[in-house]
XYZ file of C-alpha atoms in Angstrom:
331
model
C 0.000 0.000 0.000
C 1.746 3.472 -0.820
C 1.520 4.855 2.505
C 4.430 7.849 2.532
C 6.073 8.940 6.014
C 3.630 12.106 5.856
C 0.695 10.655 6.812
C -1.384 11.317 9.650
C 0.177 14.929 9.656
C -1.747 17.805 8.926
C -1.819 19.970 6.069
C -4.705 22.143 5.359
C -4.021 22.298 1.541
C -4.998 18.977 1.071
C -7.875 16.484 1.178
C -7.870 14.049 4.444
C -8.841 10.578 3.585
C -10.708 8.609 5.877
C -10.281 5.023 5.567
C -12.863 2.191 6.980
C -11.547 -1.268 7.460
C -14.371 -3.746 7.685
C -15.071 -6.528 9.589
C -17.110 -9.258 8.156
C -20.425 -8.386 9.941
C -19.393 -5.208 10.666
C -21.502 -2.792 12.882
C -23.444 -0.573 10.233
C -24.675 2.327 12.297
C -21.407 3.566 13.605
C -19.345 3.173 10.317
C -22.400 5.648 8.493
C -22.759 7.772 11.324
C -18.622 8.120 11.486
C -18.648 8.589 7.178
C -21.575 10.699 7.010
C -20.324 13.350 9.574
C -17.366 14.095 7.385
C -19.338 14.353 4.706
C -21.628 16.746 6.194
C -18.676 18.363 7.136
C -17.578 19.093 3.793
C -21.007 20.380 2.653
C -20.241 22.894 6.066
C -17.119 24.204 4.622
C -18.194 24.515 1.194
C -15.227 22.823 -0.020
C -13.899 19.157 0.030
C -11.898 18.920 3.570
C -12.057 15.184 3.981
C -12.513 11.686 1.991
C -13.896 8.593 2.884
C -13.147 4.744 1.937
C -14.419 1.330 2.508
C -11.362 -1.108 2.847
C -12.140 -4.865 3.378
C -9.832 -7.775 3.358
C -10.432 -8.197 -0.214
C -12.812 -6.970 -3.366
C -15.473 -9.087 -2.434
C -18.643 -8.008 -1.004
C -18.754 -7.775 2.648
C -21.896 -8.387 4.718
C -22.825 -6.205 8.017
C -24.013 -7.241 10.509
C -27.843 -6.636 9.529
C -27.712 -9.018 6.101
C -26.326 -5.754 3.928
C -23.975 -6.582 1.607
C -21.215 -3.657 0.673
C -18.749 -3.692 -2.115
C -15.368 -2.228 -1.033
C -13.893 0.516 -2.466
C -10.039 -1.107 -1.708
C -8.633 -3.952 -0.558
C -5.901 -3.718 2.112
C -3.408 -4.785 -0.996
C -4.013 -1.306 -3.000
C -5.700 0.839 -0.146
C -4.461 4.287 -0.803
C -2.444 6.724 1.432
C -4.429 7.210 4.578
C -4.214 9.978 6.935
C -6.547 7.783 9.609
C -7.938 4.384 9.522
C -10.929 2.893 12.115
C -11.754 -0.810 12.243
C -15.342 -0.858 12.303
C -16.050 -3.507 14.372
C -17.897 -7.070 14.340
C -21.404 -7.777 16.379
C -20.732 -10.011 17.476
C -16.973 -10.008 18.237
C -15.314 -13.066 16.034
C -13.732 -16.069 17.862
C -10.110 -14.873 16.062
C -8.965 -12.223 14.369
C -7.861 -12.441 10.421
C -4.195 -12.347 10.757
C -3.507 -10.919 7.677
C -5.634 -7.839 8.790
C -3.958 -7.409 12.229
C -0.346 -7.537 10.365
C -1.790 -4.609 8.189
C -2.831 -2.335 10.665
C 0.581 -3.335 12.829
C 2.290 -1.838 9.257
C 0.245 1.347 9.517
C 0.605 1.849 13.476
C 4.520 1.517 12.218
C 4.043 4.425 9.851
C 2.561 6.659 12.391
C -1.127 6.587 10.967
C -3.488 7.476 13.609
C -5.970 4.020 14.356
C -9.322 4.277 15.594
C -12.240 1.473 16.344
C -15.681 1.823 15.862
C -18.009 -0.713 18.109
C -16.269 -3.235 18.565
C -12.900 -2.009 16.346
C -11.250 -1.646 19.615
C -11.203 -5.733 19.767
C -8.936 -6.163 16.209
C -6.401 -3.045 17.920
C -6.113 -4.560 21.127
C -5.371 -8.194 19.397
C -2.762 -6.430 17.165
C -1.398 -4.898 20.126
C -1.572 -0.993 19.645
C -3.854 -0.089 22.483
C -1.111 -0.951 24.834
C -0.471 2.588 27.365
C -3.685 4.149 25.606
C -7.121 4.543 26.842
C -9.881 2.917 24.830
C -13.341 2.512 24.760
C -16.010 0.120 22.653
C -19.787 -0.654 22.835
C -20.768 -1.352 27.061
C -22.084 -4.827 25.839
C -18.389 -6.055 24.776
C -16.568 -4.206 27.738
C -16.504 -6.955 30.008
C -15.516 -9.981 27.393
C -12.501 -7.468 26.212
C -11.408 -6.680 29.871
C -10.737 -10.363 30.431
C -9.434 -11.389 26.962
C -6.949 -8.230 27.592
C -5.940 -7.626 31.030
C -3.268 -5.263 29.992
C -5.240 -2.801 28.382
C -7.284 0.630 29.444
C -10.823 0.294 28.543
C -13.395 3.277 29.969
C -17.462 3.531 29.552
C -17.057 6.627 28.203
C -18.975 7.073 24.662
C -15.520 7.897 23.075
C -12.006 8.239 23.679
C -9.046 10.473 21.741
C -5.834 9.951 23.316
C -3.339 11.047 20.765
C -3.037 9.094 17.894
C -5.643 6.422 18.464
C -9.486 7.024 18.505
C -12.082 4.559 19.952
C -15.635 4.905 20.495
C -18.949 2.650 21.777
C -20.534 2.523 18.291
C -23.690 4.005 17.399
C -23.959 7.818 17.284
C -21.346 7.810 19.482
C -19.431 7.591 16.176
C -21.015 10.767 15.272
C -19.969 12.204 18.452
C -16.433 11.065 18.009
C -15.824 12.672 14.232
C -17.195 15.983 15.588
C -14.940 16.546 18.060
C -11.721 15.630 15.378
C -13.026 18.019 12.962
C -13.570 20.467 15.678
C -9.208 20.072 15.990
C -8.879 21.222 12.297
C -7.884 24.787 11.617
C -11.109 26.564 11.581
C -12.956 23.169 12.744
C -15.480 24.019 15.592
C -17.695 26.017 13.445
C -17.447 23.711 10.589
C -18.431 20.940 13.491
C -21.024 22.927 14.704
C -22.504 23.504 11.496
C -21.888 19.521 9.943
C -24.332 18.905 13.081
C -27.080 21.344 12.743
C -26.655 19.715 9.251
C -27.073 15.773 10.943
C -30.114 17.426 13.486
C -27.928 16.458 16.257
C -29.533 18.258 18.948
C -26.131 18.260 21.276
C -22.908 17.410 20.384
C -21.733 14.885 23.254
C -18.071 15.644 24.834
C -15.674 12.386 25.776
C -16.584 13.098 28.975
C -19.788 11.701 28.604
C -20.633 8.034 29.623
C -22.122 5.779 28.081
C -25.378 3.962 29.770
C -25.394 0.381 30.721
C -28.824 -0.821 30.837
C -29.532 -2.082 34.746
C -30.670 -5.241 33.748
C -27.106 -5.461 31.900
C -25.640 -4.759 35.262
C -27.662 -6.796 37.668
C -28.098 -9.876 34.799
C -31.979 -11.736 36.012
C -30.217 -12.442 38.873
C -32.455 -9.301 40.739
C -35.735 -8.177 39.911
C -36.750 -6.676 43.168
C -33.682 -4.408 42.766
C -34.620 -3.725 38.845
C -38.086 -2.839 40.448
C -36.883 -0.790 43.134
C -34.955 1.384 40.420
C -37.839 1.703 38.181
C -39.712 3.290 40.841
C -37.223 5.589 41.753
C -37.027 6.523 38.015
C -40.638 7.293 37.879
C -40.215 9.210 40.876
C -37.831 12.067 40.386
C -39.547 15.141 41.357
C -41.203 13.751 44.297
C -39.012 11.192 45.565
C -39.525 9.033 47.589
C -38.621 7.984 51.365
C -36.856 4.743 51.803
C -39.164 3.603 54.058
C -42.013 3.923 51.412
C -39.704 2.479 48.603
C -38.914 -0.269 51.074
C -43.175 -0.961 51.701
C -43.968 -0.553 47.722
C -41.243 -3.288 47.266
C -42.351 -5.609 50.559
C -38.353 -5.985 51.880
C -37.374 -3.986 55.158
C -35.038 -0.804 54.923
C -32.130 -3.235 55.833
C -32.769 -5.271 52.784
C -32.988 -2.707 50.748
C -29.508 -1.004 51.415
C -27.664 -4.244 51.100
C -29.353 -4.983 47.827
C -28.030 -1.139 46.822
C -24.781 -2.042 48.698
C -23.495 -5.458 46.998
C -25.004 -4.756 43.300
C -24.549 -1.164 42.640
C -21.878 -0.214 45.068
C -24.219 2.747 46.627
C -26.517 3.251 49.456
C -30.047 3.731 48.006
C -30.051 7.311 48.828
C -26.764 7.950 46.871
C -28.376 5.961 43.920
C -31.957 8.208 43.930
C -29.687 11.558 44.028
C -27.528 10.779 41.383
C -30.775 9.416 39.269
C -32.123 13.148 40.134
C -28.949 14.738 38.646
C -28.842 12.786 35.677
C -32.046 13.909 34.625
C -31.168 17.390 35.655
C -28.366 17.382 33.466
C -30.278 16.367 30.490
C -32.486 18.994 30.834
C -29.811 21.431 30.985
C -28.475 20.261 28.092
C -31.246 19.298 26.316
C -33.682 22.421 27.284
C -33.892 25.865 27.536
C -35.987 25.733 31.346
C -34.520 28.018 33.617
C -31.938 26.327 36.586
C -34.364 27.032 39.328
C -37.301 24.947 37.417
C -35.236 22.241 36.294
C -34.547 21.760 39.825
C -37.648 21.632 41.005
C -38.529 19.213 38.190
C -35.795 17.030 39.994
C -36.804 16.742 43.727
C -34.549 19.533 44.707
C -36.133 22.331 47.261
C -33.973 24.954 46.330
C -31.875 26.127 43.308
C -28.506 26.383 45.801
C -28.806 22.559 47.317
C -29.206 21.483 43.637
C -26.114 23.953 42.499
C -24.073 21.904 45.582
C -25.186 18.808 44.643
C -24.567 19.110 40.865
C -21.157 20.897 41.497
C -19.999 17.786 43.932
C -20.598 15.138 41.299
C -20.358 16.805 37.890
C -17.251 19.128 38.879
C -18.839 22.294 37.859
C -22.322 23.974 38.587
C -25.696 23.526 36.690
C -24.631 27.185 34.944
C -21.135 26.202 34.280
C -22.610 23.509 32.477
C -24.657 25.359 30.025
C -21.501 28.037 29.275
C -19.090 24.846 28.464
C -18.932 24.961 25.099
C -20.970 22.424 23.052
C -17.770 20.804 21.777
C -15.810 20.761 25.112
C -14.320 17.442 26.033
C-alpha cells in the first residue's frame, strides 16, 4: 500500500482521507454515522476537507451485521495513502482475528497513521497490540468480554475516547460524536463541526466526557428483579421522591434489605443511587432544554436552586450554569 512517512500529519491544503476497514459483519450504524459526519462536514465548509473509503480484506462483497452486503472501495493490498484508519467492528466479536488484517494495521501503526475502532474495532487493535499505554473505549455490551481477553489494556465507559493518535468509540452515534470533536481540531474546525451537526439534526454534540449507559438489567443480569423494580420506581419518581421507608413498603423488603441490595449490586446506598438518578435527569435537561436552573430543579426533587447547584457541582465538577456556558464541543 503506498503509505508515505507524511501521513497522519496535517496539512490544510490537502484532502484528508478517511479510511474504513471492515469486519465481516461489521456494525453498520457507527461506520455511516462516522462517514456521514465528514461528509456533512464538507457540505459545512463549502469545499472538500475530507474523503472517505471502505477497505475490506479483499474486493469481495462484505456483509454487516444486519444481512447488507457492501462492495469495497479497496482492498488492504491497494488501499491508498491514509491519513486515519478505524476498524469498524464485528457484532458479534469473532472467535479470532484475520491475521492478515492485524499484520496490516501493525504496518500502519509503524508508519505513524493514527488508528481508531468503531463498536467493537477496539477488539482487532487490542489483538494487534496498539492499544497498549492508551485509553480505549467500545460498545458497554463487549466491555466486560474485552477486559478479560486483555488484562493489559485501558478500557473506559465513556462514549468515546481520543488519546493522541488512536481514537475509539462505543458505536452508534457515538461515532457521530467522536468525528465531531476531530473536525472540531482542524484549523477553523469548531464552526465547521457545529454547522456539519445542525446539518445531521444532532440536537447536542456529546463531549468524551460523557458516559455511556449500561442498561440495569445489563448490570444486575436476572439475577435481581426486586432491585430492577426498586430502580424503576425511583425513576418514575424524580420530582417527588420518595422515602426509603415507602420504597422499602412498595417493594415488601425492610429498609435493611434494601440497602444491602443497593450495597453489593450497585456499590451505593439507596439514597446515593436516587440523588444521582435526580442529577442525571437534571443534566439532560440542561443540556437538552432551555428551562430556567431554578425549574429544572424543582422538576428534579430539589427544594432549592442552591442545594441542587451543591449537589450538581460535587458530582459533575462544575455547577448547573457552568454547564450550560461549556462549550458544546468541550471534552
Amino acid at each position: 500500500m503506498p503509505i508515505d512517512s507524511t501521513a497522519g500529519q496535517s496539512r490544510p491544503d490537502r484532502i484528508k482521507t478517511f479510511g474504513f476497514l471492515l469486519i465481516p459483519n461489521f456494525n453498520t450504524i457507527g461506520c455511516a454515522a462516522a462517514m456521514e459526519t465528514l461528509r456533512m462536514a464538507n457540505l459545512a465548509a463549502k469545499r472538500p476537507l475530507f474523503r472517505s473509503c471502505l477497505i475490506a480484506a479483499s474486493h469481495d462483497p462484505i456483509q454487516a451485521s444486519n444481512g447488507m452486503r457492501v462492495v469495497p472501495d479497496y482492498s488492504i493490498q491497494d488501499a491508498p495513502e491514509l491519513d486515519t484508519l478505524f476498524v469498524v467492528g464485528a457484532n458479534p466479536i469473532p472467535p479470532r482475528n484475520d491475521r492478515q488484517l492485524i499484520n496490516w494495521v501493525r504496518r500502519l501503526a509503524g508508519l505513524k497513521v493514527p488508528l481508531g475502532g468503531i463498536c467493537s474495532g477496539s477488539h482487532l487493535l487490542a489483538s494487534a497490540e496498539l492499544l497498549k499505554g492508551y485509553r480505549c473505549t467500545l460498545h458497554w455490551e463487549d466491555i466486560e468480554r474485552v477486559k478479560e481477553t486483555f488484562p493489559g489494556i485501558v478500557i473506559s465507559n465513556q462514549l468515546f475516547e481520543l488519546d493522541r493518535d488512536r481514537y475509539t468509540c462505543s458505536g452508534g452515534t457515538a461515532a457521530m460524536d467522536m468525528m465531531l470533536q476531530l473536525i472540531a481540531r482542524e484549523p477553523g474546525g469548531v464552526e465547521i463541526a457545529t454547522q456539519a451537526a445542525e446539518l445531521l439534526l444532532c440536537d447536542r454534540m456529546r463531549g468524551a466526557r460523557e458516559q455511556q449507559r449500561i442498561p440495569l438489567r445489563q448490570k444486575l443480569g436476572h439475577a435481581q428483579p426486586k432491585l430492577s423494580q426498586i430502580v424503576a420506581i425511583m425513576e418514575a419518581n424524580l420530582e417527588e421522591p420518595l422515602e426509603l421507608e415507602e420504597l422499602a413498603q412498595l417493594n415488601e423488603v425492610s429498609v435493611r434489605q434494601l440497602e444491602r441490595l443497593f450495597h453489593k449490586y450497585l456499590d451505593r446506598t439507596p439514597s446515593q443511587y436516587y440523588l444521582e438518578l435526580r442529577l442525571n435527569r437534571a443534566r439532560d435537561l440542561l443540556l437538552r432544554s432551555e428551562s430556567q436552573v431554578r425549574d429544572i430543579a424543582l422538576a428534579c426533587g430539589f427544594a432549592s436552586p442552591a442545594h441542587f447547584s451543591k449537589c450538581y457541582s460535587r458530582l459533575f465538577g462544575h455547577s448547573p450554569r457552568g454547564e450550560r456556558k461549556q462549550s458544546p464541543l468541550g471534552s
